[in-house]
Tab-separated table of C-alpha atoms and ligand atoms in Angstrom:
chain	number	residue	atom	x	y	z
A	520	UNK	CA	4.147	11.126	-36.339
A	521	UNK	CA	5.773	12.236	-39.531
A	522	UNK	CA	4.291	14.827	-41.828
A	523	UNK	CA	3.162	13.197	-45.078
A	524	UNK	CA	6.116	13.217	-47.455
A	525	UNK	CA	4.225	15.248	-50.090
A	526	UNK	CA	3.392	17.981	-47.566
A	527	UNK	CA	6.919	18.005	-46.110
A	528	UNK	CA	8.451	18.364	-49.586
A	529	UNK	CA	5.984	21.090	-50.566
A	530	UNK	CA	6.742	23.068	-47.380
A	531	UNK	CA	10.496	22.824	-47.948
A	532	UNK	CA	10.070	23.975	-51.543
A	533	UNK	CA	7.901	26.955	-50.511
A	534	UNK	CA	10.370	27.971	-47.800
A	535	UNK	CA	13.299	27.806	-50.210
A	536	UNK	CA	11.873	30.871	-52.016
A	537	UNK	CA	12.861	33.063	-49.030
A	538	UNK	CA	16.111	33.873	-47.193
A	539	UNK	CA	16.156	31.920	-43.915
A	540	UNK	CA	16.704	35.158	-41.964
A	541	UNK	CA	13.391	36.580	-43.211
A	542	UNK	CA	11.550	33.426	-42.194
A	543	UNK	CA	13.252	33.441	-38.771
A	544	UNK	CA	12.310	37.067	-38.138
A	545	UNK	CA	8.744	36.436	-39.164
A	546	UNK	CA	8.483	33.213	-37.119
A	547	UNK	CA	9.842	35.022	-34.016
A	548	UNK	CA	7.140	37.679	-34.310
A	549	UNK	CA	4.379	35.127	-34.869
A	550	UNK	CA	5.553	32.901	-31.978
A	551	UNK	CA	5.541	35.912	-29.634
A	552	UNK	CA	2.067	36.986	-30.811
A	553	UNK	CA	0.503	33.543	-30.482
A	554	UNK	CA	2.081	33.106	-27.023
A	555	UNK	CA	-0.430	35.621	-25.664
A	556	UNK	CA	-3.716	34.595	-27.225
A	557	UNK	CA	-6.183	37.406	-27.714
A	558	UNK	CA	-8.584	38.923	-30.158
A	559	UNK	CA	-6.904	40.139	-33.361
A	560	UNK	CA	-8.387	43.274	-34.878
A	561	UNK	CA	-6.409	42.696	-38.028
A	562	UNK	CA	-4.917	39.476	-39.464
A	563	UNK	CA	-1.875	38.231	-37.510
A	564	UNK	CA	-0.393	36.584	-40.599
A	565	UNK	CA	0.355	39.614	-42.752
A	566	UNK	CA	1.837	38.865	-46.129
A	567	UNK	CA	3.599	36.106	-47.981
A	568	UNK	CA	6.697	35.727	-45.745
A	569	UNK	CA	4.479	35.423	-42.665
A	570	UNK	CA	2.318	32.833	-44.415
A	571	UNK	CA	5.346	30.708	-45.311
A	572	UNK	CA	6.991	31.155	-41.891
A	573	UNK	CA	3.745	30.220	-40.118
A	574	UNK	CA	3.325	27.140	-42.291
A	575	UNK	CA	6.947	26.071	-41.797
A	576	UNK	CA	7.074	26.381	-38.004
A	577	UNK	CA	3.434	25.741	-37.072
A	578	UNK	CA	1.644	23.689	-39.706
A	579	UNK	CA	3.292	20.371	-38.683
A	580	UNK	CA	2.000	20.787	-35.128
A	581	UNK	CA	-1.543	21.861	-36.017
A	582	UNK	CA	-1.663	19.123	-38.670
A	583	UNK	CA	-0.626	16.595	-35.979
A	584	UNK	CA	-3.228	17.838	-33.492
A	585	UNK	CA	-6.097	17.716	-35.995
A	586	UNK	CA	-4.948	14.371	-37.291
A	587	UNK	CA	-5.002	12.946	-33.744
A	588	UNK	CA	-8.453	14.393	-33.068
A	589	UNK	CA	-9.898	13.027	-36.306
A	590	UNK	CA	-8.229	9.642	-35.762
A	591	UNK	CA	-10.045	9.446	-32.417
A	592	UNK	CA	-13.310	10.024	-34.294
A	593	UNK	CA	-12.506	7.423	-36.938
A	594	UNK	CA	-11.810	4.926	-34.154
A	595	UNK	CA	-15.183	5.617	-32.463
A	596	UNK	CA	-17.125	5.769	-35.743
A	597	UNK	CA	-15.417	3.409	-38.194
A	598	UNK	CA	-18.251	3.857	-40.706
A	599	UNK	CA	-17.866	7.626	-40.868
A	600	UNK	CA	-16.915	8.497	-44.450
A	601	UNK	CA	-17.187	12.250	-45.006
A	602	UNK	CA	-17.130	13.252	-48.657
A	603	UNK	CA	-17.135	17.023	-48.272
A	604	UNK	CA	-14.897	19.023	-45.962
A	605	UNK	CA	-14.940	22.709	-45.070
A	606	UNK	CA	-11.883	24.004	-43.195
A	607	UNK	CA	-12.902	27.202	-41.384
A	608	UNK	CA	-10.018	29.634	-40.786
A	609	UNK	CA	-7.941	27.038	-42.564
A	610	UNK	CA	-5.014	29.297	-43.534
A	611	UNK	CA	-2.636	27.186	-45.604
A	612	UNK	CA	-4.716	24.066	-44.990
A	613	UNK	CA	-3.211	22.092	-42.069
A	614	UNK	CA	-6.602	20.665	-41.074
A	615	UNK	CA	-7.527	19.934	-44.678
A	616	UNK	CA	-4.339	17.874	-45.043
A	617	UNK	CA	-5.072	16.098	-41.742
A	618	UNK	CA	-8.649	15.271	-42.756
A	619	UNK	CA	-7.363	14.172	-46.150
A	620	UNK	CA	-5.024	11.735	-44.378
A	621	UNK	CA	-7.554	10.292	-41.900
A	622	UNK	CA	-10.444	10.066	-44.379
A	623	UNK	CA	-8.341	9.482	-47.497
A	624	UNK	CA	-10.815	6.943	-48.851
A	625	UNK	CA	-13.853	9.195	-48.715
A	626	UNK	CA	-13.044	12.929	-48.874
A	627	UNK	CA	-13.655	14.245	-52.380
A	628	UNK	CA	-14.459	17.951	-52.018
A	629	UNK	CA	-12.425	20.350	-49.887
A	630	UNK	CA	-13.120	24.048	-49.309
A	631	UNK	CA	-10.747	26.156	-47.212
A	632	UNK	CA	-12.002	29.514	-45.897
A	633	UNK	CA	-9.723	32.236	-44.545
A	634	UNK	CA	-9.330	35.998	-44.530
A	635	UNK	CA	-5.643	36.027	-45.533
A	636	UNK	CA	-5.143	35.797	-49.286
A	637	UNK	CA	-1.435	34.965	-48.975
A	638	UNK	CA	-2.111	32.013	-46.643
A	639	UNK	CA	-4.714	30.673	-49.072
A	640	UNK	CA	-2.358	31.191	-52.012
A	641	UNK	CA	0.343	29.259	-50.155
A	642	UNK	CA	-2.205	26.549	-49.331
A	643	UNK	CA	-3.069	26.247	-53.008
A	644	UNK	CA	0.643	26.032	-53.880
A	645	UNK	CA	1.277	23.288	-51.281
A	646	UNK	CA	-1.811	21.331	-52.302
A	647	UNK	CA	-0.713	21.282	-55.938
A	648	UNK	CA	1.991	18.815	-54.802
A	649	UNK	CA	-0.430	16.596	-52.854
A	650	UNK	CA	-0.859	12.932	-53.754
A	651	UNK	CA	-4.563	13.349	-52.921
A	652	UNK	CA	-6.748	14.511	-55.817
A	653	UNK	CA	-9.183	16.086	-53.342
A	654	UNK	CA	-6.409	18.335	-52.006
A	655	UNK	CA	-5.092	19.174	-55.473
A	656	UNK	CA	-8.587	20.296	-56.495
A	657	UNK	CA	-9.472	22.033	-53.223
A	658	UNK	CA	-11.159	25.419	-53.358
A	659	UNK	CA	-9.372	28.219	-51.455
A	660	UNK	CA	-11.876	30.962	-50.691
A	661	UNK	CA	-11.081	34.342	-49.132
A	662	UNK	CA	-13.733	35.092	-46.513
A	663	UNK	CA	-13.795	37.246	-43.402
A	664	UNK	CA	-15.970	35.900	-40.572
A	665	UNK	CA	-18.751	36.463	-39.620
A	666	UNK	CA	-19.942	34.777	-42.794
A	667	UNK	CA	-22.191	31.933	-43.842
A	668	UNK	CA	-20.263	28.676	-43.687
A	669	UNK	CA	-21.083	26.189	-46.468
A	670	UNK	CA	-22.672	22.854	-45.565
A	671	UNK	CA	-20.335	19.865	-45.375
A	672	UNK	CA	-20.098	16.326	-44.047
A	673	UNK	CA	-17.104	17.436	-41.968
A	674	UNK	CA	-16.196	20.941	-40.795
A	675	UNK	CA	-12.906	21.718	-39.066
A	676	UNK	CA	-12.236	24.843	-36.975
A	677	UNK	CA	-8.616	24.497	-36.006
A	678	UNK	CA	-6.692	27.022	-33.864
A	679	UNK	CA	-8.970	29.874	-34.920
A	680	UNK	CA	-11.097	30.825	-31.911
A	681	UNK	CA	-8.447	32.630	-29.848
A	682	UNK	CA	-8.270	35.362	-32.503
A	683	UNK	CA	-11.949	36.233	-31.985
A	684	UNK	CA	-13.932	37.878	-29.174
A	685	UNK	CA	-15.935	35.406	-27.029
A	686	UNK	CA	-19.165	36.488	-28.805
A	687	UNK	CA	-17.589	35.973	-32.235
A	688	UNK	CA	-16.187	32.592	-31.129
A	689	UNK	CA	-19.701	31.488	-30.236
A	690	UNK	CA	-21.142	32.790	-33.536
A	691	UNK	CA	-18.412	31.094	-35.567
A	692	UNK	CA	-18.895	27.745	-33.826
A	693	UNK	CA	-22.666	27.960	-34.359
A	694	UNK	CA	-22.337	29.090	-37.995
A	695	UNK	CA	-19.825	26.283	-38.661
A	696	UNK	CA	-22.040	23.673	-36.990
A	697	UNK	CA	-25.266	24.847	-38.666
A	698	UNK	CA	-24.525	22.986	-41.904
A	699	UNK	CA	-22.092	20.393	-40.559
A	700	UNK	CA	-22.880	16.719	-40.151
A	701	UNK	CA	-19.740	16.376	-38.039
A	702	UNK	CA	-17.605	19.211	-36.661
A	703	UNK	CA	-14.146	19.202	-35.091
A	704	UNK	CA	-12.967	22.191	-33.058
A	705	UNK	CA	-9.310	22.153	-32.026
A	706	UNK	CA	-7.456	24.659	-29.836
A	707	UNK	CA	-4.104	24.791	-28.014
A	708	UNK	CA	-3.966	22.455	-25.010
A	709	UNK	CA	-3.768	25.280	-22.497
A	710	UNK	CA	-6.269	26.200	-19.754
A	711	UNK	CA	-7.687	29.019	-21.902
A	712	UNK	CA	-7.780	26.817	-25.023
A	713	UNK	CA	-9.715	24.237	-23.002
A	714	UNK	CA	-12.176	26.929	-21.841
A	715	UNK	CA	-12.863	27.819	-25.480
A	716	UNK	CA	-13.402	24.127	-26.256
A	717	UNK	CA	-15.783	23.798	-23.292
A	718	UNK	CA	-17.823	26.758	-24.578
A	719	UNK	CA	-17.847	25.287	-28.112
A	720	UNK	CA	-18.865	21.895	-26.688
A	721	UNK	CA	-21.790	23.463	-24.801
A	722	UNK	CA	-22.931	25.288	-27.961
A	723	UNK	CA	-22.746	22.121	-30.088
A	724	UNK	CA	-24.708	20.079	-27.537
A	725	UNK	CA	-27.307	22.862	-27.295
A	726	UNK	CA	-27.642	22.650	-31.099
A	727	UNK	CA	-28.522	18.960	-30.803
A	728	UNK	CA	-25.179	17.393	-31.775
A	729	UNK	CA	-23.643	14.509	-29.824
A	730	UNK	CA	-20.040	14.474	-28.674
A	731	UNK	CA	-17.917	11.749	-30.295
A	732	UNK	CA	-14.484	12.555	-28.922
A	733	UNK	CA	-12.569	12.977	-26.747
A	734	UNK	CA	-15.422	12.682	-24.216
A	735	UNK	CA	-17.185	9.306	-24.170
A	736	UNK	CA	-20.425	11.161	-23.242
A	737	UNK	CA	-22.323	14.388	-23.908
A	738	UNK	CA	-22.905	15.167	-20.226
A	739	UNK	CA	-21.229	18.066	-18.433
A	740	UNK	CA	-17.422	17.888	-18.349
A	741	UNK	CA	-16.502	16.339	-14.969
A	742	UNK	CA	-13.104	18.047	-14.682
A	743	UNK	CA	-12.950	20.687	-11.981
A	744	UNK	CA	-11.785	24.249	-12.491
A	745	UNK	CA	-8.167	23.501	-11.659
A	746	UNK	CA	-7.801	20.847	-14.339
A	747	UNK	CA	-8.042	20.980	-18.106
A	748	UNK	CA	-8.616	18.258	-20.663
A	749	UNK	CA	-5.830	18.148	-23.212
A	750	UNK	CA	-3.770	15.696	-25.211
A	751	UNK	CA	-0.449	15.642	-27.053
A	752	UNK	CA	0.678	14.788	-30.562
A	753	UNK	CA	4.372	14.075	-31.144
A	754	UNK	CA	5.625	15.270	-34.512
A	755	UNK	CA	9.094	14.724	-35.897
A	756	UNK	CA	10.848	17.962	-36.793
A	757	UNK	CA	12.445	18.767	-40.123
A	758	UNK	CA	15.780	20.676	-40.074
A	759	UNK	CA	13.932	23.841	-41.205
A	760	UNK	CA	11.409	23.466	-38.410
A	761	UNK	CA	14.183	23.028	-35.822
A	762	UNK	CA	15.855	26.138	-37.112
A	763	UNK	CA	12.723	28.283	-36.999
A	764	UNK	CA	11.644	27.075	-33.547
A	765	UNK	CA	15.203	27.200	-32.218
A	766	UNK	CA	14.831	23.751	-30.632
A	767	UNK	CA	17.363	20.926	-30.408
A	768	UNK	CA	14.979	18.013	-30.042
A	769	UNK	CA	14.163	15.901	-33.066
A	770	UNK	CA	10.473	16.096	-32.230
A	771	UNK	CA	7.880	18.462	-30.835
A	772	UNK	CA	4.960	17.567	-28.545
A	773	UNK	CA	1.958	19.628	-29.532
A	774	UNK	CA	-0.551	19.939	-26.695
A	775	UNK	CA	-4.108	20.408	-27.858
A	776	UNK	CA	-7.707	20.419	-26.620
A	777	UNK	CA	-10.533	19.429	-28.892
A	778	UNK	CA	-14.135	18.429	-29.293
A	779	UNK	CA	-15.764	16.570	-32.139
A	780	UNK	CA	-19.555	16.396	-32.313
A	781	UNK	CA	-21.909	14.905	-34.850
A	782	UNK	CA	-25.496	14.585	-36.034
A	783	UNK	CA	-24.862	10.953	-37.090
A	784	UNK	CA	-25.914	8.342	-34.494
A	785	UNK	CA	-22.865	7.499	-32.367
A	786	UNK	CA	-22.362	3.827	-31.399
A	787	UNK	CA	-23.480	3.251	-27.798
A	788	UNK	CA	-21.220	2.169	-24.985
A	789	UNK	CA	-18.064	4.153	-25.558
A	790	UNK	CA	-14.952	2.936	-23.772
A	791	UNK	CA	-13.431	5.404	-21.284
A	792	UNK	CA	-10.802	7.930	-22.467
A	793	UNK	CA	-7.350	8.049	-20.845
A	794	UNK	CA	-6.843	11.632	-19.616
A	795	UNK	CA	-3.158	11.599	-18.593
A	796	UNK	CA	0.025	9.644	-19.221
A	797	UNK	CA	-0.639	6.309	-17.487
A	798	UNK	CA	1.706	5.870	-14.496
A	799	UNK	CA	3.595	2.610	-14.742
A	800	UNK	CA	4.927	1.176	-11.451
A	801	UNK	CA	6.320	-2.270	-10.786
A	802	UNK	CA	3.467	-4.639	-11.629
A	803	UNK	CA	0.895	-1.833	-11.693
A	804	UNK	CA	-0.545	0.611	-14.248
A	805	UNK	CA	-2.544	3.616	-12.973
A	806	UNK	CA	-4.815	5.514	-15.317
A	807	UNK	CA	-7.056	8.547	-14.982
A	808	UNK	CA	-10.151	7.941	-17.070
A	809	UNK	CA	-13.110	9.912	-18.352
A	810	UNK	CA	-15.981	7.435	-18.206
A	811	UNK	CA	-19.065	7.027	-20.400
A	812	UNK	CA	-21.302	7.912	-17.433
A	813	UNK	CA	-19.788	11.416	-17.310
A	814	UNK	CA	-17.482	10.873	-14.318
A	815	UNK	CA	-13.719	10.643	-13.971
A	816	UNK	CA	-12.022	7.791	-12.148
A	817	UNK	CA	-8.593	6.394	-11.332
A	818	UNK	CA	-8.193	2.800	-12.359
A	819	UNK	CA	-5.436	0.418	-11.259
A	820	UNK	CA	-4.477	-2.569	-13.351
A	821	UNK	CA	-2.189	-5.116	-11.749
A	822	UNK	CA	0.055	-7.710	-13.295
A	823	UNK	CA	-2.294	-10.363	-11.938
A	824	UNK	CA	-4.832	-9.246	-14.571
A	825	UNK	CA	-2.747	-10.885	-17.311
A	826	UNK	CA	-3.796	-9.771	-20.774
A	827	UNK	CA	-5.579	-6.644	-19.473
A	828	UNK	CA	-2.311	-5.625	-17.790
A	829	UNK	CA	-0.425	-6.070	-21.064
A	830	UNK	CA	-3.035	-3.934	-22.864
A	831	UNK	CA	-2.755	-1.298	-20.097
A	832	UNK	CA	1.021	-1.125	-20.522
A	833	UNK	CA	0.519	-0.327	-24.216
A	834	UNK	CA	-2.240	2.205	-23.594
A	835	UNK	CA	-1.296	5.848	-23.976
A	836	UNK	CA	-2.579	9.257	-22.997
A	837	UNK	CA	-5.575	10.055	-25.197
A	838	UNK	CA	-6.358	6.428	-26.076
A	839	UNK	CA	-9.640	4.675	-25.389
A	840	UNK	CA	-9.262	2.209	-22.525
A	841	UNK	CA	-10.245	-1.256	-23.730
A	842	UNK	CA	-9.669	-3.835	-20.998
A	843	UNK	CA	-9.790	-7.472	-22.062
A	844	UNK	CA	-13.136	-8.867	-20.901
A	845	UNK	CA	-12.149	-12.254	-19.551
A	846	UNK	CA	-8.936	-11.473	-17.688
B	1033	LIG	C1	-3.640	30.323	-35.975
B	1033	LIG	S1	-4.202	30.315	-37.612
B	1033	LIG	C2	-4.701	28.618	-37.812
B	1033	LIG	C3	-4.610	28.163	-39.229
B	1033	LIG	C4	-4.989	26.695	-39.453
B	1033	LIG	N1	-6.404	26.466	-39.185
B	1033	LIG	C5	-4.155	25.773	-38.604
B	1033	LIG	O1	-4.728	24.972	-37.848
B	1033	LIG	O2	-2.928	25.819	-38.696
B	1033	LIG	C6	-5.766	31.127	-37.489
B	1033	LIG	C7	-6.401	31.389	-38.837
B	1033	LIG	O3	-7.713	31.906	-38.632
B	1033	LIG	C8	-7.939	32.927	-39.578
B	1033	LIG	N2	-8.920	33.877	-39.056
B	1033	LIG	C9	-8.932	34.465	-37.847
B	1033	LIG	N3	-9.958	35.319	-37.744
B	1033	LIG	C10	-10.619	35.283	-38.943
B	1033	LIG	C11	-11.755	35.971	-39.476
B	1033	LIG	N4	-12.427	36.870	-38.763
B	1033	LIG	N5	-12.146	35.661	-40.736
B	1033	LIG	C12	-11.478	34.744	-41.473
B	1033	LIG	N6	-10.368	34.083	-41.028
B	1033	LIG	C13	-9.947	34.352	-39.777
B	1033	LIG	C14	-6.572	33.589	-39.699
B	1033	LIG	O4	-6.466	34.346	-40.884
B	1033	LIG	C15	-5.630	32.401	-39.635
B	1033	LIG	O5	-5.318	31.884	-40.903
């Protein structure tokens, strides 16, 4: 995945206002802080340099994760056309840009809520360069949670929960879902990120919403305690991003866990979700699936299954598994 060219150009322009050394120092501190997730008594992003450094080294990855999660929703619910979006703890707007990309045809009103004025100011600056009118006219509102979250067709809560106590995580998920038709919660694809997603998923189901993705069901998660449901988004790195993350690779694989739930009726009969990289052996594809009946299963597809085998070879981690009926 490539960042949209308007966002990539806007990030480069914002970063060019600062000496690279300042951005590197700031990114190092933020990387170290976010490596040990935990409640933040005061904002982790503190000031303009932090806001720009965070956006430069992190926004591509969180944008990619939210984009993947929302694409999974759009695939399951092709008629979903949210007009209003609220991005909760949106910072400089990674999730707003992702939603703007996936639902480009429908999103008209965007509101981004965050406690850090400098992150919102940067978000406003980046969005001024957006091709999307909805992003250019987005509202950037400084708010410290707990707070009432405005109603919207789509609410995103992306990489926010780890900064809150478990009680505040639960309140924020419930406050965000209260006025949401559809809500997407995204966290790092780590065991603790997955635990936060599981808790959010339980809260959303208890509030009467139905899970759209990644689970093909709203039953209890069938994964045992030693496993965790997560996916990966591959994002190409810009030279600035490589510099700030100190990596040599031309891409980064962002691991993320997520849940999207909705009040809109979800089409019945969801295909299974592929939970791991399919293993490809000679003439055989092995996949671990989460099934619509709330179980997990290993499935083997052999070359003898013709077209289904060819589909299996092209199926990736995180995809829906759609075998060909007559093969
Ligand atoms: C890790 S950043 C994620 C930013 C963005 N959503 C993304 O996906 O890249 C977490 C954001 O949550 C915001 N946040 C955390 N606790 C908050 C609170 N109590 N009130 C308002 N914003 C909060 C932070 O200011 C920060 O911008």
